[in-house]
Tab-separated table of C-alpha atoms and ligand atoms in Angstrom:
chain	number	residue	atom	x	y	z
A	253	MET	CA	-12.128	-39.715	-62.611
A	254	THR	CA	-13.906	-42.607	-64.319
A	255	PHE	CA	-17.289	-43.622	-63.002
A	256	PRO	CA	-17.166	-47.225	-61.700
A	257	ILE	CA	-19.425	-49.791	-63.282
A	258	SER	CA	-19.676	-53.518	-62.640
A	259	LEU	CA	-21.338	-56.199	-64.734
A	260	GLU	CA	-23.274	-59.270	-63.686
A	261	TYR	CA	-23.509	-62.526	-65.657
A	262	PHE	CA	-25.109	-65.877	-64.989
A	263	PRO	CA	-23.219	-69.121	-65.624
A	264	PRO	CA	-24.118	-70.535	-69.037
A	265	LYS	CA	-25.674	-73.992	-69.091
A	266	THR	CA	-24.353	-75.177	-72.457
A	267	ALA	CA	-21.096	-75.026	-74.403
A	268	GLU	CA	-22.850	-72.796	-76.926
A	269	GLY	CA	-23.980	-70.451	-74.127
A	270	ALA	CA	-20.408	-70.329	-72.790
A	271	GLU	CA	-19.093	-69.390	-76.235
A	272	LYS	CA	-21.720	-66.682	-76.634
A	273	LEU	CA	-20.919	-65.284	-73.176
A	274	ARG	CA	-17.197	-65.089	-74.046
A	275	ALA	CA	-18.084	-62.893	-77.024
A	276	VAL	CA	-20.429	-60.759	-74.886
A	277	ARG	CA	-17.696	-60.251	-72.285
A	278	GLN	CA	-15.207	-59.149	-74.931
A	279	GLN	CA	-17.678	-56.530	-76.152
A	280	LEU	CA	-18.404	-55.316	-72.621
A	281	TYR	CA	-14.738	-55.029	-71.604
A	282	ALA	CA	-14.791	-51.830	-73.701
A	283	LEU	CA	-16.720	-50.333	-70.757
A	284	LYS	CA	-13.744	-51.059	-68.453
A	285	PRO	CA	-15.763	-52.648	-65.640
A	286	GLU	CA	-14.330	-52.437	-62.142
A	287	PHE	CA	-15.289	-56.110	-61.762
A	288	CYS	CA	-17.675	-58.705	-63.156
A	289	SER	CA	-19.806	-60.904	-60.931
A	290	VAL	CA	-21.329	-64.300	-61.669
A	291	THR	CA	-24.520	-65.584	-60.040
A	292	PHE	CA	-24.793	-68.795	-58.059
A	293	GLY	CA	-27.811	-71.110	-58.103
A	294	ALA	CA	-28.815	-71.984	-54.549
A	295	GLY	CA	-30.427	-75.188	-55.845
A	296	GLY	CA	-27.077	-76.488	-57.030
A	297	SER	CA	-27.499	-76.615	-60.805
A	298	THR	CA	-25.039	-73.862	-61.704
A	299	GLN	CA	-22.650	-73.795	-58.744
A	300	ASP	CA	-19.632	-75.220	-60.545
A	301	GLY	CA	-20.459	-73.062	-63.554
A	302	THR	CA	-20.022	-70.016	-61.306
A	303	LEU	CA	-16.418	-70.856	-60.462
A	304	GLN	CA	-15.676	-71.859	-64.049
A	305	THR	CA	-17.006	-68.565	-65.438
A	306	VAL	CA	-15.254	-66.494	-62.760
A	307	THR	CA	-11.973	-68.271	-63.514
A	308	GLU	CA	-12.324	-67.456	-67.210
A	309	ILE	CA	-12.996	-63.791	-66.421
A	310	LEU	CA	-9.924	-63.615	-64.171
A	311	ARG	CA	-7.870	-65.157	-66.962
A	312	GLU	CA	-9.158	-62.468	-69.298
A	313	GLY	CA	-7.591	-59.928	-66.921
A	314	CYS	CA	-10.710	-58.577	-65.218
A	315	PRO	CA	-11.387	-58.777	-61.452
A	316	ALA	CA	-14.267	-61.205	-60.883
A	317	ALA	CA	-16.570	-62.034	-57.987
A	318	PRO	CA	-18.586	-65.211	-57.602
A	319	HIS	CA	-21.939	-64.874	-55.855
A	320	LEU	CA	-22.180	-67.302	-52.962
A	321	SER	CA	-25.462	-68.191	-51.314
A	322	CYS	CA	-25.630	-69.981	-47.985
A	323	ILE	CA	-29.141	-71.410	-47.914
A	324	GLY	CA	-29.011	-75.204	-47.806
A	325	GLN	CA	-25.234	-75.146	-47.178
A	326	THR	CA	-23.206	-76.355	-44.220
A	327	ARG	CA	-20.254	-74.602	-42.642
A	328	GLU	CA	-18.037	-77.293	-44.118
A	329	SER	CA	-19.385	-76.880	-47.657
A	330	ILE	CA	-18.907	-73.099	-47.458
A	331	ARG	CA	-15.407	-73.572	-46.017
A	332	GLU	CA	-14.490	-75.810	-48.987
A	333	ARG	CA	-15.886	-73.321	-51.448
A	334	LEU	CA	-13.975	-70.434	-49.842
A	335	ALA	CA	-10.772	-72.461	-50.096
A	336	ALA	CA	-11.473	-73.181	-53.775
A	337	TYR	CA	-12.176	-69.490	-54.406
A	338	ALA	CA	-8.989	-68.389	-52.652
A	339	ALA	CA	-6.962	-70.974	-54.600
A	340	ALA	CA	-8.426	-69.646	-57.861
A	341	GLY	CA	-7.162	-66.151	-57.003
A	342	ILE	CA	-10.601	-64.749	-56.168
A	343	ARG	CA	-10.542	-61.718	-53.867
A	344	ARG	CA	-14.144	-60.596	-53.976
A	345	ILE	CA	-17.453	-62.358	-53.196
A	346	VAL	CA	-21.110	-61.327	-53.377
A	347	ALA	CA	-22.445	-62.985	-50.192
A	348	LEU	CA	-26.131	-63.932	-50.168
A	349	ARG	CA	-28.706	-66.059	-48.472
A	350	GLY	CA	-30.226	-67.150	-51.784
A	351	ASP	CA	-33.510	-68.915	-52.395
A	352	LEU	CA	-33.919	-72.650	-52.720
A	353	PRO	CA	-36.193	-73.906	-55.486
A	354	SER	CA	-39.603	-74.864	-54.078
A	355	GLY	CA	-39.639	-78.321	-52.564
A	356	TYR	CA	-36.119	-78.062	-51.122
A	357	GLY	CA	-37.316	-76.806	-47.712
A	358	LEU	CA	-34.806	-74.692	-45.823
A	359	GLY	CA	-32.128	-77.005	-44.456
A	360	GLY	CA	-28.494	-76.104	-44.038
A	361	GLU	CA	-26.677	-74.350	-41.253
A	362	PHE	CA	-27.250	-70.727	-42.252
A	363	ARG	CA	-30.482	-68.756	-42.002
A	364	TYR	CA	-29.491	-65.321	-43.210
A	365	ALA	CA	-26.807	-63.688	-45.324
A	366	SER	CA	-25.538	-61.859	-42.212
A	367	GLU	CA	-24.533	-65.264	-40.804
A	368	LEU	CA	-22.653	-66.063	-44.014
A	369	VAL	CA	-20.802	-62.738	-43.899
A	370	ALA	CA	-19.861	-63.323	-40.242
A	371	PHE	CA	-18.704	-66.852	-41.082
A	372	ILE	CA	-16.565	-65.707	-44.029
A	373	ARG	CA	-14.940	-63.040	-41.857
A	374	SER	CA	-14.296	-65.503	-39.019
A	375	GLU	CA	-12.773	-68.069	-41.399
A	376	THR	CA	-10.809	-65.826	-43.746
A	377	GLY	CA	-10.438	-62.441	-42.058
A	378	ARG	CA	-10.196	-59.598	-44.576
A	379	GLN	CA	-9.082	-61.853	-47.422
A	380	PHE	CA	-12.221	-61.185	-49.482
A	381	HIS	CA	-13.987	-57.947	-50.334
A	382	LEU	CA	-17.636	-58.709	-49.565
A	383	GLU	CA	-20.666	-57.271	-51.303
A	384	VAL	CA	-24.191	-57.994	-50.039
A	385	ALA	CA	-27.694	-57.513	-51.433
A	386	ALA	CA	-29.788	-54.431	-50.654
A	387	TYR	CA	-33.490	-53.881	-51.318
A	388	PRO	CA	-34.609	-50.246	-51.734
A	389	GLU	CA	-38.161	-51.499	-52.428
A	390	VAL	CA	-38.010	-53.989	-49.506
A	391	HIS	CA	-37.251	-57.709	-49.809
A	392	PRO	CA	-40.487	-59.660	-50.492
A	393	GLN	CA	-40.114	-61.805	-47.338
A	394	ALA	CA	-39.226	-58.946	-44.976
A	395	LYS	CA	-41.481	-58.530	-41.957
A	396	SER	CA	-41.451	-54.744	-42.469
A	397	PRO	CA	-39.393	-52.066	-44.265
A	398	ASP	CA	-37.629	-51.290	-40.967
A	399	SER	CA	-36.733	-54.909	-40.294
A	400	ASP	CA	-35.315	-55.156	-43.819
A	401	ILE	CA	-33.081	-52.137	-43.171
A	402	ASP	CA	-32.054	-53.824	-39.893
A	403	ALA	CA	-31.181	-56.946	-41.900
A	404	PHE	CA	-28.999	-54.903	-44.263
A	405	ILE	CA	-27.283	-53.182	-41.339
A	406	ALA	CA	-26.697	-56.588	-39.710
A	407	LYS	CA	-24.803	-57.644	-42.849
A	408	CYS	CA	-22.667	-54.487	-42.650
A	409	GLU	CA	-21.974	-55.026	-38.952
A	410	ALA	CA	-20.981	-58.620	-39.717
A	411	GLY	CA	-18.319	-57.264	-42.088
A	412	ALA	CA	-19.800	-56.478	-45.519
A	413	ASP	CA	-17.878	-53.831	-47.460
A	414	ALA	CA	-20.627	-52.673	-49.821
A	415	GLY	CA	-24.175	-53.272	-51.005
A	416	ILE	CA	-25.552	-53.900	-54.470
A	417	THR	CA	-29.266	-53.319	-54.826
A	418	GLN	CA	-31.997	-55.368	-56.370
A	419	TYR	CA	-33.024	-53.549	-59.533
A	420	PHE	CA	-35.648	-50.849	-59.312
A	421	PHE	CA	-37.160	-48.184	-61.542
A	422	ASN	CA	-37.972	-45.733	-58.780
A	423	ALA	CA	-34.938	-43.629	-57.866
A	424	ASP	CA	-36.687	-42.198	-54.789
A	425	ALA	CA	-36.795	-45.652	-53.199
A	426	TYR	CA	-33.014	-45.897	-53.561
A	427	PHE	CA	-32.312	-42.420	-52.155
A	428	ARG	CA	-34.649	-43.021	-49.250
A	429	PHE	CA	-33.013	-46.355	-48.443
A	430	VAL	CA	-29.523	-44.840	-48.481
A	431	GLY	CA	-30.739	-41.803	-46.527
A	432	GLU	CA	-32.062	-44.081	-43.796
A	433	LEU	CA	-28.720	-45.927	-43.635
A	434	ARG	CA	-26.793	-42.666	-43.329
A	435	ARG	CA	-29.212	-41.469	-40.630
A	436	ARG	CA	-28.256	-44.616	-38.725
A	437	ASN	CA	-24.541	-43.947	-39.296
A	438	VAL	CA	-24.091	-46.797	-41.754
A	439	ASN	CA	-21.803	-45.448	-44.430
A	440	VAL	CA	-21.059	-48.428	-46.698
A	441	PRO	CA	-21.383	-47.664	-50.424
A	442	VAL	CA	-24.654	-48.942	-51.890
A	443	VAL	CA	-24.367	-49.450	-55.629
A	444	PRO	CA	-27.650	-49.432	-57.542
A	445	GLY	CA	-28.320	-52.580	-59.573
A	446	ILE	CA	-29.715	-51.661	-62.968
A	447	MET	CA	-31.743	-53.947	-65.210
A	448	PRO	CA	-31.797	-52.890	-68.862
A	449	ILE	CA	-35.238	-53.384	-70.417
A	450	THR	CA	-35.086	-55.608	-73.488
A	451	SER	CA	-38.125	-57.834	-73.167
A	452	SER	CA	-41.417	-57.090	-71.563
A	453	THR	CA	-42.447	-60.651	-70.618
A	454	GLN	CA	-39.050	-61.457	-69.102
A	455	LEU	CA	-39.064	-58.256	-67.063
A	456	MET	CA	-42.596	-58.870	-65.726
A	457	ARG	CA	-41.705	-62.448	-64.769
A	458	PHE	CA	-38.508	-61.464	-62.923
A	459	SER	CA	-40.071	-58.508	-61.202
A	460	ASP	CA	-42.982	-60.541	-59.851
A	461	ALA	CA	-40.524	-63.082	-58.445
A	462	CYS	CA	-38.094	-60.672	-56.797
A	463	GLY	CA	-40.450	-57.948	-55.615
A	464	ALA	CA	-39.120	-55.185	-57.904
A	465	GLU	CA	-41.923	-52.813	-58.760
A	466	ILE	CA	-42.538	-51.883	-62.365
A	467	PRO	CA	-44.317	-48.528	-62.206
A	468	ARG	CA	-47.747	-48.589	-63.818
A	469	TRP	CA	-46.790	-46.169	-66.587
A	470	ILE	CA	-43.870	-48.412	-67.604
A	471	ARG	CA	-45.918	-51.599	-67.389
A	472	LEU	CA	-48.758	-50.191	-69.499
A	473	ARG	CA	-46.383	-48.831	-72.135
A	474	LEU	CA	-44.581	-52.156	-72.382
A	475	GLN	CA	-47.879	-54.016	-72.683
A	476	ALA	CA	-49.008	-51.633	-75.412
A	477	PHE	CA	-45.897	-52.420	-77.484
A	478	GLY	CA	-46.964	-56.087	-77.680
A	479	ASP	CA	-44.215	-58.011	-79.475
A	480	ASP	CA	-42.722	-54.921	-81.129
A	481	THR	CA	-39.223	-55.596	-79.772
A	482	ALA	CA	-37.631	-52.544	-81.383
A	483	SER	CA	-40.062	-50.191	-79.620
A	484	ILE	CA	-39.621	-52.005	-76.293
A	485	ARG	CA	-35.853	-51.624	-76.558
A	486	ALA	CA	-35.999	-47.966	-77.578
A	487	PHE	CA	-38.414	-47.145	-74.755
A	488	GLY	CA	-36.392	-49.237	-72.287
A	489	LEU	CA	-33.205	-47.424	-73.283
A	490	ASP	CA	-34.817	-44.032	-72.617
A	491	VAL	CA	-36.300	-45.077	-69.271
A	492	VAL	CA	-33.203	-46.781	-67.919
A	493	THR	CA	-30.803	-44.090	-69.139
A	494	ASP	CA	-32.934	-41.439	-67.408
A	495	LEU	CA	-32.894	-43.507	-64.228
A	496	CYS	CA	-29.091	-43.848	-64.359
A	497	GLU	CA	-28.703	-40.125	-65.005
A	498	ARG	CA	-30.812	-39.328	-61.980
A	499	LEU	CA	-28.831	-41.733	-59.851
A	500	ARG	CA	-25.515	-40.294	-61.012
A	501	ALA	CA	-26.706	-36.758	-60.368
A	502	GLY	CA	-27.625	-37.927	-56.861
A	503	GLY	CA	-24.071	-39.106	-56.239
A	504	VAL	CA	-24.269	-42.918	-56.462
A	505	PRO	CA	-20.884	-44.626	-55.978
A	506	GLY	CA	-21.199	-46.670	-59.202
A	507	ILE	CA	-23.675	-48.728	-61.219
A	508	HIS	CA	-23.997	-52.516	-61.346
A	509	PHE	CA	-25.610	-53.790	-64.556
A	510	TYR	CA	-27.641	-56.993	-64.683
A	511	THR	CA	-26.474	-57.773	-68.215
A	512	MET	CA	-28.555	-60.945	-68.657
A	513	ASN	CA	-25.529	-62.195	-70.633
A	514	GLN	CA	-26.235	-59.693	-73.405
A	515	SER	CA	-24.068	-56.788	-74.451
A	516	ALA	CA	-26.225	-54.464	-76.565
A	517	ALA	CA	-28.531	-52.898	-73.970
A	518	THR	CA	-25.806	-52.259	-71.365
A	519	THR	CA	-23.489	-50.829	-74.046
A	520	ASP	CA	-26.226	-48.528	-75.372
A	521	ILE	CA	-27.048	-47.205	-71.889
A	522	CYS	CA	-23.370	-46.557	-71.097
A	523	ARG	CA	-22.860	-44.853	-74.448
A	524	ARG	CA	-25.819	-42.558	-73.761
A	525	LEU	CA	-24.402	-41.838	-70.312
A	526	GLY	CA	-21.060	-40.979	-71.876
A	527	LEU	CA	-19.267	-43.743	-69.966
B	7	FAD	P1	-30.853	-61.859	-46.348
B	7	FAD	O1	-30.087	-60.595	-46.256
B	7	FAD	O2	-30.544	-62.949	-45.403
B	7	FAD	O3	-32.407	-61.470	-46.228
B	7	FAD	C1	-33.413	-62.414	-46.552
B	7	FAD	C2	-34.706	-62.055	-45.833
B	7	FAD	O4	-34.584	-62.330	-44.440
B	7	FAD	C3	-35.110	-60.583	-45.930
B	7	FAD	O5	-36.512	-60.523	-46.010
B	7	FAD	C4	-34.624	-59.981	-44.622
B	7	FAD	O6	-35.389	-58.860	-44.241
B	7	FAD	C5	-34.836	-61.158	-43.671
B	7	FAD	N1	-33.887	-61.191	-42.551
B	7	FAD	C6	-32.550	-61.094	-42.621
B	7	FAD	N2	-31.991	-61.220	-41.410
B	7	FAD	C7	-33.020	-61.397	-40.542
B	7	FAD	C8	-33.114	-61.611	-39.129
B	7	FAD	N3	-32.016	-61.657	-38.369
B	7	FAD	N4	-34.345	-61.785	-38.587
B	7	FAD	C9	-35.451	-61.755	-39.368
B	7	FAD	N5	-35.424	-61.552	-40.713
B	7	FAD	C10	-34.236	-61.386	-41.282
B	7	FAD	N6	-29.969	-65.282	-55.583
B	7	FAD	C11	-29.351	-66.424	-55.952
B	7	FAD	O7	-29.873	-67.520	-55.705
B	7	FAD	N7	-28.142	-66.418	-56.598
B	7	FAD	C12	-27.500	-65.253	-56.859
B	7	FAD	O8	-26.406	-65.272	-57.433
B	7	FAD	C13	-28.118	-64.013	-56.467
B	7	FAD	N8	-27.502	-62.834	-56.671
B	7	FAD	C14	-28.082	-61.677	-56.206
B	7	FAD	C15	-27.386	-60.464	-56.354
B	7	FAD	C16	-27.938	-59.275	-55.896
B	7	FAD	C17	-27.154	-57.983	-56.059
B	7	FAD	C18	-29.229	-59.276	-55.297
B	7	FAD	C19	-29.849	-57.993	-54.851
B	7	FAD	C20	-29.922	-60.475	-55.142
B	7	FAD	C21	-29.351	-61.684	-55.578
B	7	FAD	N9	-29.992	-62.917	-55.425
B	7	FAD	C22	-29.382	-64.077	-55.825
B	7	FAD	C23	-31.324	-62.984	-54.810
B	7	FAD	C24	-31.244	-63.245	-53.295
B	7	FAD	O9	-30.595	-64.466	-53.058
B	7	FAD	C25	-32.675	-63.292	-52.774
B	7	FAD	O10	-33.248	-62.011	-52.824
B	7	FAD	C26	-32.835	-63.911	-51.387
B	7	FAD	O11	-34.244	-64.079	-51.173
B	7	FAD	C27	-32.306	-63.067	-50.244
B	7	FAD	O12	-30.966	-63.070	-50.160
B	7	FAD	P2	-30.197	-62.012	-49.208
B	7	FAD	O13	-28.783	-62.295	-49.302
B	7	FAD	O14	-30.672	-60.652	-49.474
B	7	FAD	O15	-30.776	-62.505	-47.787
């Protein structure tokens, strides 16, 4: 049986970016993804780009899932978006709270992703397959690790079908998170989100923002490479392939790649994994 992988893209901001992403997608279709997902900017800048990119992917013959964040949204605005998604033939959504850019306050009629999941189920029944976010290393705003697990379970109880994790480099955190869910009789699949390492500064910046820990030995190695991109990529390929191998050996239900709209790193990892 083939091992399921999914691929994540962000909506391009320019016509040139859109053209480049089309080429990237064509290269990555060789990996036969189960679906591709497209992020959604809670601040508003890329929201229409999400639907546009998802529509293109569907037209290319691949199942596609828009991310949908509820922060700053009203029930009516989400209802309209769900109708637009259904009309576009979308059957799968990654349902999130999201983060507003600083200065936007909170606003809106939803506080947590669990409320969005419950709302989608109450409005559209089982029409959409719903994925939600999971945080093996604990969401940065969580009151405690336990309350973060509670928050994930609340999303499952509201009707989520599966989880996709924030990226991590520590497989034990993932196995512990899933072990705790199983101990509490929550059996939804939790797919690890994997971030290929291609640039040290970009990785440090993202990880600080989203609370993903870069282990000290990885951080120091990356710093030591300076701007030697070839060495960063070679090292990153080794580290991330090892991580994926460990996860597969531990029985993960699939792998979700944060492609960063680039094909080379994800392709190299999958080739090494024999996928
Ligand atoms: P929630 O599950 O609502 O959790 C948010 C915080 O609230 C957590 O700290 C949780 O512990 C806490 N919490 C939840 N419920 C309760 C409760 N009842 N009481 C008290 N505390 C509670 N962001 C984007 O803007 N666009 C994207 O496209 C996007 N895609 C993502 C895809 C994946 C796979 C992942 C892992 C993250 C993605 N993000 C995206 C980032 C995400 O939006 C942020 O991490 C955001 O801060 C939290 O969203 P959430 O859906 O996990 O929120």
